[in-house]
Amino acid sequence: MVRGMTTNGGSQPVFCTIVPPHVLDRLARAEDPALSGPARRSLEHDAYQRTKRRLTTVIGAAAVAPPAGAAADQPHRTVYDAEHTQDLPGTKVREEGDDAGQDASVNRAYAGLGATFELYLKAYGRHSIDDNGLPLDATVHFGEGYDNAFWNGEQMVFGDGDDEIFLDFTIPVDVIGHELTHGVTQHTANLAYFGQSGALNESVSDVFGSLIKQYTLGQTAAEADWLIGAGLLAPRVTGTALRSMKAPGTAYDDDVLGKDPQPAKMEDYVRTGRDNGGVHINSGIPNHAFYLAATALGGYAWEKAGQIWYDVLTGGGLTEDALFTDFATLTVKAARERYGAGDELQAVKKAWEQVGVRTL
Ligand SMILES: [Zn+2]
């Protein structure tokens, strides 16, 4: 059953930016104004959007209904250009079926929306993020040097980056998949965006974001880089990506950005009031569990490990305030239900054991 349909304003969309506020906070304190200026403007914008989302939720604005008969096996994409303003959605520049144009950001956004649609359809039989053919809209060239990308509950928005720390946010397809997966979660388990349930919400977005990249590249679990946001950091940054599912805490270690704060194990869980209780930090723990299960099973990670995680996200047993141990227990149950008492079950159990999360 699909919970959280937004037509009655019943579910709360998450305003999730791919770059967490604690990273931009640090950047905003940099001495070089070329670094701090864009970060400050991006933070101001994100704070404004968060407030606006809360107000929209209170008012209970109706979501845009998909056109009748849209739940087809084809995406329904529209890409807009904000032309460096903050006006959404901007000027329409590419619709479904149009040929690629000259603008690489437009082409990447269009392809990323398509890749996300395709993984969910081909691997899990899901028709778009609401499983009802929701049209996929994206705006590129948002703001001036805007250092982020986000899903606002209705559409994707991409900044160009400041070119000093962050490049164009349409570059990593896993970032697109991550943000759209927040929409899938919003329409299914609707995990509350705080503490452990918030970290699970973040982790589910990283898991499917990475799977979309792996599916696009035809990579097995062993071949994948398991990075989130590879290609997004400018050459001057000492780092490879925003996060690493393979080795949480090692994605970057930079003078300006600081060090990747993600733990890989429960014993290193970070208790903090920042970042909604560390949702982008402690997601390292379930992220690493998924990586361990997927690599132990081998082959394409979206097939077995991805299917088990998808079953948990959409199965109706996951509560909005779930803890890591609740999620872990449900993956064990899902593995048994789908694959019996075989290697899948053992791989999932062992993965959670290795990151120190108890399964019941
Ligand atoms: Zn997120």
mmCIF file of C-alpha atoms and ligand atoms in Angstrom:
data_model
loop_
_atom_site.group_PDB
_atom_site.id
_atom_site.type_symbol
_atom_site.label_atom_id
_atom_site.label_comp_id
_atom_site.label_asym_id
_atom_site.label_seq_id
_atom_site.Cartn_x
_atom_site.Cartn_y
_atom_site.Cartn_z
ATOM 1 C CA MET A 1 0.000 0.000 0.000
ATOM 2 C CA VAL A 2 1.219 3.454 -0.831
ATOM 3 C CA ARG A 3 1.171 5.768 2.127
ATOM 4 C CA GLY A 4 1.710 9.485 2.215
ATOM 5 C CA MET A 5 0.046 10.586 -0.987
ATOM 6 C CA THR A 6 0.410 14.332 -0.981
ATOM 7 C CA THR A 7 -2.902 15.240 -2.561
ATOM 8 C CA ASN A 8 -4.352 15.864 0.889
ATOM 9 C CA GLY A 9 -1.151 17.339 2.306
ATOM 10 C CA GLY A 10 -0.902 14.330 4.587
ATOM 11 C CA SER A 11 2.801 13.667 4.251
ATOM 12 C CA GLN A 12 5.561 16.087 4.938
ATOM 13 C CA PRO A 13 8.019 16.514 2.110
ATOM 14 C CA VAL A 14 11.623 16.657 3.214
ATOM 15 C CA PHE A 15 13.611 19.664 2.098
ATOM 16 C CA CYS A 16 16.848 17.863 1.639
ATOM 17 C CA THR A 17 19.924 19.435 0.131
ATOM 18 C CA ILE A 18 22.688 17.129 -1.037
ATOM 19 C CA VAL A 19 25.335 19.249 0.715
ATOM 20 C CA PRO A 20 24.438 19.224 4.418
ATOM 21 C CA PRO A 21 24.318 22.525 6.338
ATOM 22 C CA HIS A 22 27.323 21.668 8.531
ATOM 23 C CA VAL A 23 29.550 21.590 5.431
ATOM 24 C CA LEU A 24 28.298 24.955 4.154
ATOM 25 C CA ASP A 25 28.550 26.402 7.696
ATOM 26 C CA ARG A 26 32.220 25.641 7.723
ATOM 27 C CA LEU A 27 32.706 26.968 4.204
ATOM 28 C CA ALA A 28 30.897 30.193 5.164
ATOM 29 C CA ARG A 29 33.593 30.837 7.782
ATOM 30 C CA ALA A 30 36.453 30.594 5.254
ATOM 31 C CA GLU A 31 38.672 33.701 5.109
ATOM 32 C CA ASP A 32 38.655 33.831 1.317
ATOM 33 C CA PRO A 33 35.462 35.668 0.269
ATOM 34 C CA ALA A 34 35.444 33.698 -3.007
ATOM 35 C CA LEU A 35 34.687 30.658 -0.825
ATOM 36 C CA SER A 36 32.604 32.129 1.990
ATOM 37 C CA GLY A 37 30.369 34.334 -0.209
ATOM 38 C CA PRO A 38 28.691 31.586 -2.258
ATOM 39 C CA ALA A 39 28.400 29.348 0.832
ATOM 40 C CA ARG A 40 26.682 32.146 2.806
ATOM 41 C CA ARG A 41 24.249 32.871 -0.005
ATOM 42 C CA SER A 42 23.502 29.147 -0.379
ATOM 43 C CA LEU A 43 22.852 28.808 3.367
ATOM 44 C CA GLU A 44 20.534 31.821 3.343
ATOM 45 C CA HIS A 45 18.606 30.343 0.457
ATOM 46 C CA ASP A 46 18.358 26.892 2.075
ATOM 47 C CA ALA A 47 17.113 28.357 5.370
ATOM 48 C CA TYR A 48 14.485 30.311 3.457
ATOM 49 C CA GLN A 49 13.358 27.179 1.594
ATOM 50 C CA ARG A 50 13.120 25.160 4.813
ATOM 51 C CA THR A 51 10.842 27.797 6.345
ATOM 52 C CA LYS A 52 8.805 28.028 3.183
ATOM 53 C CA ARG A 53 8.322 24.238 3.091
ATOM 54 C CA ARG A 54 7.115 24.222 6.669
ATOM 55 C CA LEU A 55 4.597 26.935 5.861
ATOM 56 C CA THR A 56 3.460 25.105 2.737
ATOM 57 C CA THR A 57 2.995 21.966 4.799
ATOM 58 C CA VAL A 58 0.954 23.814 7.395
ATOM 59 C CA ILE A 59 -1.261 25.279 4.716
ATOM 60 C CA GLY A 60 -1.457 21.833 3.128
ATOM 61 C CA ALA A 61 -0.939 22.820 -0.468
ATOM 62 C CA ALA A 62 -2.130 20.193 -2.920
ATOM 63 C CA ALA A 63 0.527 18.459 -4.962
ATOM 64 C CA VAL A 64 0.319 18.615 -8.722
ATOM 65 C CA ALA A 65 -1.723 15.633 -9.883
ATOM 66 C CA PRO A 66 -0.156 13.523 -12.608
ATOM 67 C CA PRO A 67 -1.966 13.662 -15.934
ATOM 68 C CA ALA A 68 -4.482 10.861 -16.485
ATOM 69 C CA GLY A 69 -2.930 7.696 -17.857
ATOM 70 C CA ALA A 70 0.573 8.850 -16.961
ATOM 71 C CA ALA A 71 1.561 5.641 -15.175
ATOM 72 C CA ALA A 72 3.135 4.358 -18.356
ATOM 73 C CA ASP A 73 6.512 2.709 -18.751
ATOM 74 C CA GLN A 74 7.977 6.007 -19.915
ATOM 75 C CA PRO A 75 9.097 8.994 -17.857
ATOM 76 C CA HIS A 76 7.469 12.367 -18.329
ATOM 77 C CA ARG A 77 10.364 14.806 -17.964
ATOM 78 C CA THR A 78 10.550 18.578 -18.212
ATOM 79 C CA VAL A 79 13.735 20.575 -17.657
ATOM 80 C CA TYR A 80 13.662 24.311 -16.925
ATOM 81 C CA ASP A 81 16.409 26.941 -16.843
ATOM 82 C CA ALA A 82 16.312 29.449 -13.947
ATOM 83 C CA GLU A 83 18.910 31.551 -15.826
ATOM 84 C CA HIS A 84 20.738 32.267 -12.525
ATOM 85 C CA THR A 85 17.667 33.613 -10.780
ATOM 86 C CA GLN A 86 15.862 31.914 -7.875
ATOM 87 C CA ASP A 87 12.550 31.848 -9.697
ATOM 88 C CA LEU A 88 11.054 28.360 -10.024
ATOM 89 C CA PRO A 89 10.515 26.609 -12.247
ATOM 90 C CA GLY A 90 12.087 29.022 -14.815
ATOM 91 C CA THR A 91 11.979 28.832 -18.597
ATOM 92 C CA LYS A 92 11.064 25.473 -20.123
ATOM 93 C CA VAL A 93 14.040 24.273 -22.182
ATOM 94 C CA ARG A 94 13.513 20.540 -22.771
ATOM 95 C CA GLU A 95 10.488 18.271 -22.716
ATOM 96 C CA GLU A 96 10.103 14.500 -22.928
ATOM 97 C CA GLY A 97 11.249 13.239 -26.311
ATOM 98 C CA ASP A 98 13.096 16.451 -27.314
ATOM 99 C CA ASP A 99 16.596 16.003 -28.703
ATOM 100 C CA ALA A 100 19.593 16.937 -26.578
ATOM 101 C CA GLY A 101 20.591 20.586 -26.847
ATOM 102 C CA GLN A 102 23.811 22.524 -26.277
ATOM 103 C CA ASP A 103 23.492 22.960 -22.528
ATOM 104 C CA ALA A 104 25.297 20.126 -20.722
ATOM 105 C CA SER A 105 23.492 20.825 -17.422
ATOM 106 C CA VAL A 106 20.115 20.457 -19.130
ATOM 107 C CA ASN A 107 21.210 17.233 -20.813
ATOM 108 C CA ARG A 108 22.614 15.736 -17.607
ATOM 109 C CA ALA A 109 19.515 16.633 -15.594
ATOM 110 C CA TYR A 110 17.282 15.084 -18.278
ATOM 111 C CA ALA A 111 19.411 11.919 -18.376
ATOM 112 C CA GLY A 112 19.562 11.672 -14.567
ATOM 113 C CA LEU A 113 15.784 11.915 -14.229
ATOM 114 C CA GLY A 114 15.515 9.189 -16.868
ATOM 115 C CA ALA A 115 18.079 6.941 -15.167
ATOM 116 C CA THR A 116 16.227 7.224 -11.866
ATOM 117 C CA PHE A 117 12.881 6.471 -13.497
ATOM 118 C CA GLU A 118 14.409 3.479 -15.272
ATOM 119 C CA LEU A 119 16.021 1.820 -12.248
ATOM 120 C CA TYR A 120 12.818 2.068 -10.208
ATOM 121 C CA LEU A 121 10.749 0.708 -13.104
ATOM 122 C CA LYS A 122 13.054 -2.052 -14.377
ATOM 123 C CA ALA A 123 14.328 -3.302 -11.044
ATOM 124 C CA TYR A 124 11.264 -2.835 -8.831
ATOM 125 C CA GLY A 125 8.283 -2.252 -11.148
ATOM 126 C CA ARG A 126 7.763 1.221 -9.684
ATOM 127 C CA HIS A 127 6.201 3.874 -11.916
ATOM 128 C CA SER A 128 8.021 7.095 -11.020
ATOM 129 C CA ILE A 129 8.518 8.340 -7.496
ATOM 130 C CA ASP A 130 4.868 8.081 -6.455
ATOM 131 C CA ASP A 131 4.342 4.772 -8.330
ATOM 132 C CA ASN A 132 1.643 6.590 -10.244
ATOM 133 C CA GLY A 133 3.607 8.170 -13.097
ATOM 134 C CA LEU A 134 4.426 11.472 -11.400
ATOM 135 C CA PRO A 135 5.971 13.826 -13.979
ATOM 136 C CA LEU A 136 9.630 14.548 -13.244
ATOM 137 C CA ASP A 137 10.539 18.232 -13.334
ATOM 138 C CA ALA A 138 13.973 19.766 -12.855
ATOM 139 C CA THR A 139 15.399 23.283 -12.882
ATOM 140 C CA VAL A 140 19.067 23.919 -13.691
ATOM 141 C CA HIS A 141 21.249 27.065 -13.319
ATOM 142 C CA PHE A 142 19.447 27.988 -10.114
ATOM 143 C CA GLY A 143 20.838 31.137 -8.425
ATOM 144 C CA GLU A 144 24.333 32.600 -8.687
ATOM 145 C CA GLY A 145 27.036 30.054 -7.865
ATOM 146 C CA TYR A 146 24.491 28.204 -5.746
ATOM 147 C CA ASP A 147 26.252 25.400 -3.834
ATOM 148 C CA ASN A 148 23.536 22.794 -3.648
ATOM 149 C CA ALA A 149 20.878 20.616 -5.245
ATOM 150 C CA PHE A 150 17.541 19.696 -3.716
ATOM 151 C CA TRP A 151 14.136 18.101 -4.128
ATOM 152 C CA ASN A 152 11.519 20.532 -2.821
ATOM 153 C CA GLY A 153 8.690 18.010 -2.618
ATOM 154 C CA GLU A 154 7.614 18.783 -6.176
ATOM 155 C CA GLN A 155 10.698 19.118 -8.343
ATOM 156 C CA MET A 156 14.504 18.876 -8.538
ATOM 157 C CA VAL A 157 16.627 22.025 -8.401
ATOM 158 C CA PHE A 158 20.327 22.230 -9.287
ATOM 159 C CA GLY A 159 22.881 24.973 -8.665
ATOM 160 C CA ASP A 160 25.963 25.511 -10.820
ATOM 161 C CA GLY A 161 28.300 25.419 -7.811
ATOM 162 C CA ASP A 162 30.836 28.147 -7.020
ATOM 163 C CA ASP A 163 33.600 26.492 -9.114
ATOM 164 C CA GLU A 164 36.017 26.842 -6.179
ATOM 165 C CA ILE A 165 34.708 24.027 -3.958
ATOM 166 C CA PHE A 166 31.724 22.605 -5.824
ATOM 167 C CA LEU A 167 31.210 22.123 -9.560
ATOM 168 C CA ASP A 168 27.873 21.786 -11.366
ATOM 169 C CA PHE A 169 25.424 19.754 -9.274
ATOM 170 C CA THR A 170 24.031 17.926 -12.315
ATOM 171 C CA ILE A 171 27.370 16.094 -12.735
ATOM 172 C CA PRO A 172 26.874 13.115 -10.355
ATOM 173 C CA VAL A 173 23.882 10.978 -11.368
ATOM 174 C CA ASP A 174 23.787 9.534 -7.847
ATOM 175 C CA VAL A 175 23.035 13.045 -6.520
ATOM 176 C CA ILE A 176 19.994 13.182 -8.800
ATOM 177 C CA GLY A 177 18.970 9.676 -7.707
ATOM 178 C CA HIS A 178 19.533 10.583 -4.048
ATOM 179 C CA GLU A 179 17.253 13.612 -4.213
ATOM 180 C CA LEU A 180 14.475 11.874 -6.164
ATOM 181 C CA THR A 181 14.598 8.976 -3.707
ATOM 182 C CA HIS A 182 13.597 11.449 -0.979
ATOM 183 C CA GLY A 183 10.412 11.712 -3.030
ATOM 184 C CA VAL A 184 10.014 7.915 -3.029
ATOM 185 C CA THR A 185 10.478 7.836 0.757
ATOM 186 C CA GLN A 186 8.012 10.715 1.125
ATOM 187 C CA HIS A 187 5.429 8.598 -0.742
ATOM 188 C CA THR A 188 6.170 5.355 1.152
ATOM 189 C CA ALA A 189 7.695 4.928 4.632
ATOM 190 C CA ASN A 190 7.861 8.722 5.143
ATOM 191 C CA LEU A 191 10.736 8.366 7.630
ATOM 192 C CA ALA A 192 10.825 11.363 10.005
ATOM 193 C CA TYR A 193 13.771 13.618 9.166
ATOM 194 C CA PHE A 194 15.468 13.643 12.558
ATOM 195 C CA GLY A 195 17.831 11.395 14.507
ATOM 196 C CA GLN A 196 17.987 7.711 13.538
ATOM 197 C CA SER A 197 14.873 7.732 11.321
ATOM 198 C CA GLY A 198 16.313 10.803 9.572
ATOM 199 C CA ALA A 199 19.658 9.047 9.097
ATOM 200 C CA LEU A 200 17.739 6.070 7.632
ATOM 201 C CA ASN A 201 15.917 8.494 5.299
ATOM 202 C CA GLU A 202 19.313 9.872 4.190
ATOM 203 C CA SER A 203 20.803 6.385 3.881
ATOM 204 C CA VAL A 204 17.941 5.088 1.712
ATOM 205 C CA SER A 205 18.604 8.046 -0.623
ATOM 206 C CA ASP A 206 22.325 7.246 -0.752
ATOM 207 C CA VAL A 207 21.616 3.529 -1.333
ATOM 208 C CA PHE A 208 19.280 4.064 -4.289
ATOM 209 C CA GLY A 209 21.314 7.039 -5.556
ATOM 210 C CA SER A 210 24.361 4.777 -5.739
ATOM 211 C CA LEU A 211 22.312 1.946 -7.297
ATOM 212 C CA ILE A 212 21.093 4.316 -10.028
ATOM 213 C CA LYS A 213 24.700 5.153 -10.844
ATOM 214 C CA GLN A 214 25.708 1.467 -10.793
ATOM 215 C CA TYR A 215 22.742 0.540 -13.005
ATOM 216 C CA THR A 216 23.584 3.333 -15.473
ATOM 217 C CA LEU A 217 27.210 2.187 -15.681
ATOM 218 C CA GLY A 218 26.378 -1.543 -15.667
ATOM 219 C CA GLN A 219 28.629 -2.097 -12.654
ATOM 220 C CA THR A 220 28.633 -5.021 -10.242
ATOM 221 C CA ALA A 221 28.926 -4.427 -6.489
ATOM 222 C CA ALA A 222 32.639 -5.212 -6.759
ATOM 223 C CA GLU A 223 33.177 -2.716 -9.593
ATOM 224 C CA ALA A 224 31.232 0.202 -8.083
ATOM 225 C CA ASP A 225 32.998 3.086 -6.307
ATOM 226 C CA TRP A 226 30.247 3.374 -3.643
ATOM 227 C CA LEU A 227 30.812 7.139 -3.521
ATOM 228 C CA ILE A 228 28.100 9.778 -3.321
ATOM 229 C CA GLY A 229 28.868 12.912 -5.319
ATOM 230 C CA ALA A 230 32.047 11.799 -7.105
ATOM 231 C CA GLY A 231 32.982 14.489 -9.644
ATOM 232 C CA LEU A 232 31.265 17.251 -7.672
ATOM 233 C CA LEU A 233 34.282 18.573 -5.752
ATOM 234 C CA ALA A 234 36.483 21.127 -7.530
ATOM 235 C CA PRO A 235 40.114 20.144 -8.227
ATOM 236 C CA ARG A 236 41.475 22.291 -5.348
ATOM 237 C CA VAL A 237 39.543 20.215 -2.764
ATOM 238 C CA THR A 238 41.351 17.306 -1.103
ATOM 239 C CA GLY A 239 38.690 14.655 -1.437
ATOM 240 C CA THR A 240 36.877 12.385 -3.850
ATOM 241 C CA ALA A 241 33.184 12.851 -3.003
ATOM 242 C CA LEU A 242 30.641 13.917 -0.352
ATOM 243 C CA ARG A 243 30.325 10.481 1.215
ATOM 244 C CA SER A 244 31.694 6.938 0.894
ATOM 245 C CA MET A 245 29.498 3.924 1.595
ATOM 246 C CA LYS A 246 32.503 1.636 1.337
ATOM 247 C CA ALA A 247 34.586 3.589 3.825
ATOM 248 C CA PRO A 248 32.473 6.188 5.659
ATOM 249 C CA GLY A 249 34.607 9.040 7.029
ATOM 250 C CA THR A 250 37.129 8.999 4.164
ATOM 251 C CA ALA A 251 35.379 10.944 1.374
ATOM 252 C CA TYR A 252 37.282 14.181 2.026
ATOM 253 C CA ASP A 253 39.815 15.716 4.390
ATOM 254 C CA ASP A 254 40.327 19.288 3.337
ATOM 255 C CA ASP A 255 41.632 22.605 4.763
ATOM 256 C CA VAL A 256 38.410 24.418 3.939
ATOM 257 C CA LEU A 257 35.784 21.640 4.065
ATOM 258 C CA GLY A 258 37.217 19.858 7.092
ATOM 259 C CA LYS A 259 37.089 16.083 7.427
ATOM 260 C CA ASP A 260 34.252 13.748 6.433
ATOM 261 C CA PRO A 261 32.497 13.145 9.815
ATOM 262 C CA GLN A 262 30.693 9.890 8.970
ATOM 263 C CA PRO A 263 30.997 6.868 11.284
ATOM 264 C CA ALA A 264 30.838 3.309 9.891
ATOM 265 C CA LYS A 265 29.835 1.596 13.147
ATOM 266 C CA MET A 266 27.255 2.042 15.873
ATOM 267 C CA GLU A 267 29.928 2.477 18.559
ATOM 268 C CA ASP A 268 30.977 5.699 16.774
ATOM 269 C CA TYR A 269 27.408 7.061 16.424
ATOM 270 C CA VAL A 270 27.585 10.869 16.595
ATOM 271 C CA ARG A 271 25.195 12.504 19.061
ATOM 272 C CA THR A 272 24.603 16.063 17.889
ATOM 273 C CA GLY A 273 21.837 18.614 17.631
ATOM 274 C CA ARG A 274 23.160 19.887 14.303
ATOM 275 C CA ASP A 275 22.118 18.527 10.930
ATOM 276 C CA ASN A 276 18.727 17.383 12.321
ATOM 277 C CA GLY A 277 20.506 15.168 14.803
ATOM 278 C CA GLY A 278 23.279 14.146 12.402
ATOM 279 C CA VAL A 279 21.120 12.744 9.597
ATOM 280 C CA HIS A 280 23.905 13.179 7.003
ATOM 281 C CA ILE A 281 26.499 11.932 9.503
ATOM 282 C CA ASN A 282 25.074 8.769 11.065
ATOM 283 C CA SER A 283 23.691 7.617 7.712
ATOM 284 C CA GLY A 284 27.226 6.245 7.309
ATOM 285 C CA ILE A 285 26.259 3.301 9.530
ATOM 286 C CA PRO A 286 23.277 1.916 7.515
ATOM 287 C CA ASN A 287 25.108 2.939 4.306
ATOM 288 C CA HIS A 288 28.024 0.719 5.249
ATOM 289 C CA ALA A 289 25.682 -2.143 6.187
ATOM 290 C CA PHE A 290 24.166 -1.988 2.709
ATOM 291 C CA TYR A 291 27.622 -1.947 1.115
ATOM 292 C CA LEU A 292 28.673 -4.993 3.165
ATOM 293 C CA ALA A 293 25.516 -6.956 2.316
ATOM 294 C CA ALA A 294 25.700 -6.070 -1.394
ATOM 295 C CA THR A 295 29.375 -6.907 -1.803
ATOM 296 C CA ALA A 296 28.974 -10.172 0.129
ATOM 297 C CA LEU A 297 26.163 -11.183 -2.239
ATOM 298 C CA GLY A 298 28.102 -10.090 -5.348
ATOM 299 C CA GLY A 299 26.656 -9.423 -8.798
ATOM 300 C CA TYR A 300 24.472 -6.380 -9.394
ATOM 301 C CA ALA A 301 23.655 -4.712 -6.092
ATOM 302 C CA TRP A 302 20.217 -3.512 -7.218
ATOM 303 C CA GLU A 303 19.068 -7.104 -7.764
ATOM 304 C CA LYS A 304 19.193 -8.732 -4.323
ATOM 305 C CA ALA A 305 20.416 -6.250 -1.708
ATOM 306 C CA GLY A 306 18.523 -3.421 -3.439
ATOM 307 C CA GLN A 307 15.371 -5.535 -3.649
ATOM 308 C CA ILE A 308 15.518 -6.328 0.078
ATOM 309 C CA TRP A 309 15.977 -2.645 1.005
ATOM 310 C CA TYR A 310 13.186 -1.671 -1.419
ATOM 311 C CA ASP A 311 10.872 -4.270 0.150
ATOM 312 C CA VAL A 312 11.489 -2.700 3.555
ATOM 313 C CA LEU A 313 10.967 0.874 2.318
ATOM 314 C CA THR A 314 7.681 0.063 0.592
ATOM 315 C CA GLY A 315 6.397 -2.928 2.573
ATOM 316 C CA GLY A 316 4.358 -1.000 5.135
ATOM 317 C CA GLY A 317 6.182 -2.409 8.192
ATOM 318 C CA LEU A 318 8.625 0.493 8.551
ATOM 319 C CA THR A 319 7.349 3.152 10.949
ATOM 320 C CA GLU A 320 8.042 6.868 10.486
ATOM 321 C CA ASP A 321 10.131 6.961 13.682
ATOM 322 C CA ALA A 322 12.063 3.721 13.026
ATOM 323 C CA LEU A 323 15.434 3.185 14.677
ATOM 324 C CA PHE A 324 18.408 1.482 12.989
ATOM 325 C CA THR A 325 17.596 -1.772 14.794
ATOM 326 C CA ASP A 326 13.983 -1.671 13.495
ATOM 327 C CA PHE A 327 15.159 -1.163 9.928
ATOM 328 C CA ALA A 328 17.828 -3.869 10.270
ATOM 329 C CA THR A 329 15.299 -6.350 11.670
ATOM 330 C CA LEU A 330 12.954 -5.663 8.752
ATOM 331 C CA THR A 331 15.742 -6.291 6.210
ATOM 332 C CA VAL A 332 16.374 -9.689 7.794
ATOM 333 C CA LYS A 333 12.655 -10.463 7.604
ATOM 334 C CA ALA A 334 12.464 -9.242 3.983
ATOM 335 C CA ALA A 335 15.502 -11.336 3.001
ATOM 336 C CA ARG A 336 13.869 -14.440 4.482
ATOM 337 C CA GLU A 337 10.503 -13.754 2.872
ATOM 338 C CA ARG A 338 11.929 -13.180 -0.587
ATOM 339 C CA TYR A 339 14.883 -15.577 -0.708
ATOM 340 C CA GLY A 340 14.348 -18.103 2.098
ATOM 341 C CA ALA A 341 16.982 -19.172 4.611
ATOM 342 C CA GLY A 342 19.940 -18.903 2.245
ATOM 343 C CA ASP A 343 22.987 -16.757 1.519
ATOM 344 C CA GLU A 344 20.891 -13.585 1.267
ATOM 345 C CA LEU A 345 19.647 -13.930 4.824
ATOM 346 C CA GLN A 346 23.137 -14.629 6.151
ATOM 347 C CA ALA A 347 24.699 -11.729 4.209
ATOM 348 C CA VAL A 348 22.151 -9.253 5.554
ATOM 349 C CA LYS A 349 22.437 -10.491 9.140
ATOM 350 C CA LYS A 350 26.208 -10.400 9.032
ATOM 351 C CA ALA A 351 26.317 -6.904 7.511
ATOM 352 C CA TRP A 352 24.343 -5.411 10.406
ATOM 353 C CA GLU A 353 26.412 -7.381 12.898
ATOM 354 C CA GLN A 354 29.599 -5.914 11.392
ATOM 355 C CA VAL A 355 28.361 -2.327 11.864
ATOM 356 C CA GLY A 356 27.158 -3.103 15.398
ATOM 357 C CA VAL A 357 23.400 -2.802 14.809
ATOM 358 C CA ARG A 358 21.298 -5.432 16.546
ATOM 359 C CA THR A 359 18.663 -7.382 14.629
ATOM 360 C CA LEU A 360 15.845 -9.021 16.571
HETATM 361 ZN ZN ZN B 1 19.326 13.767 1.319
#
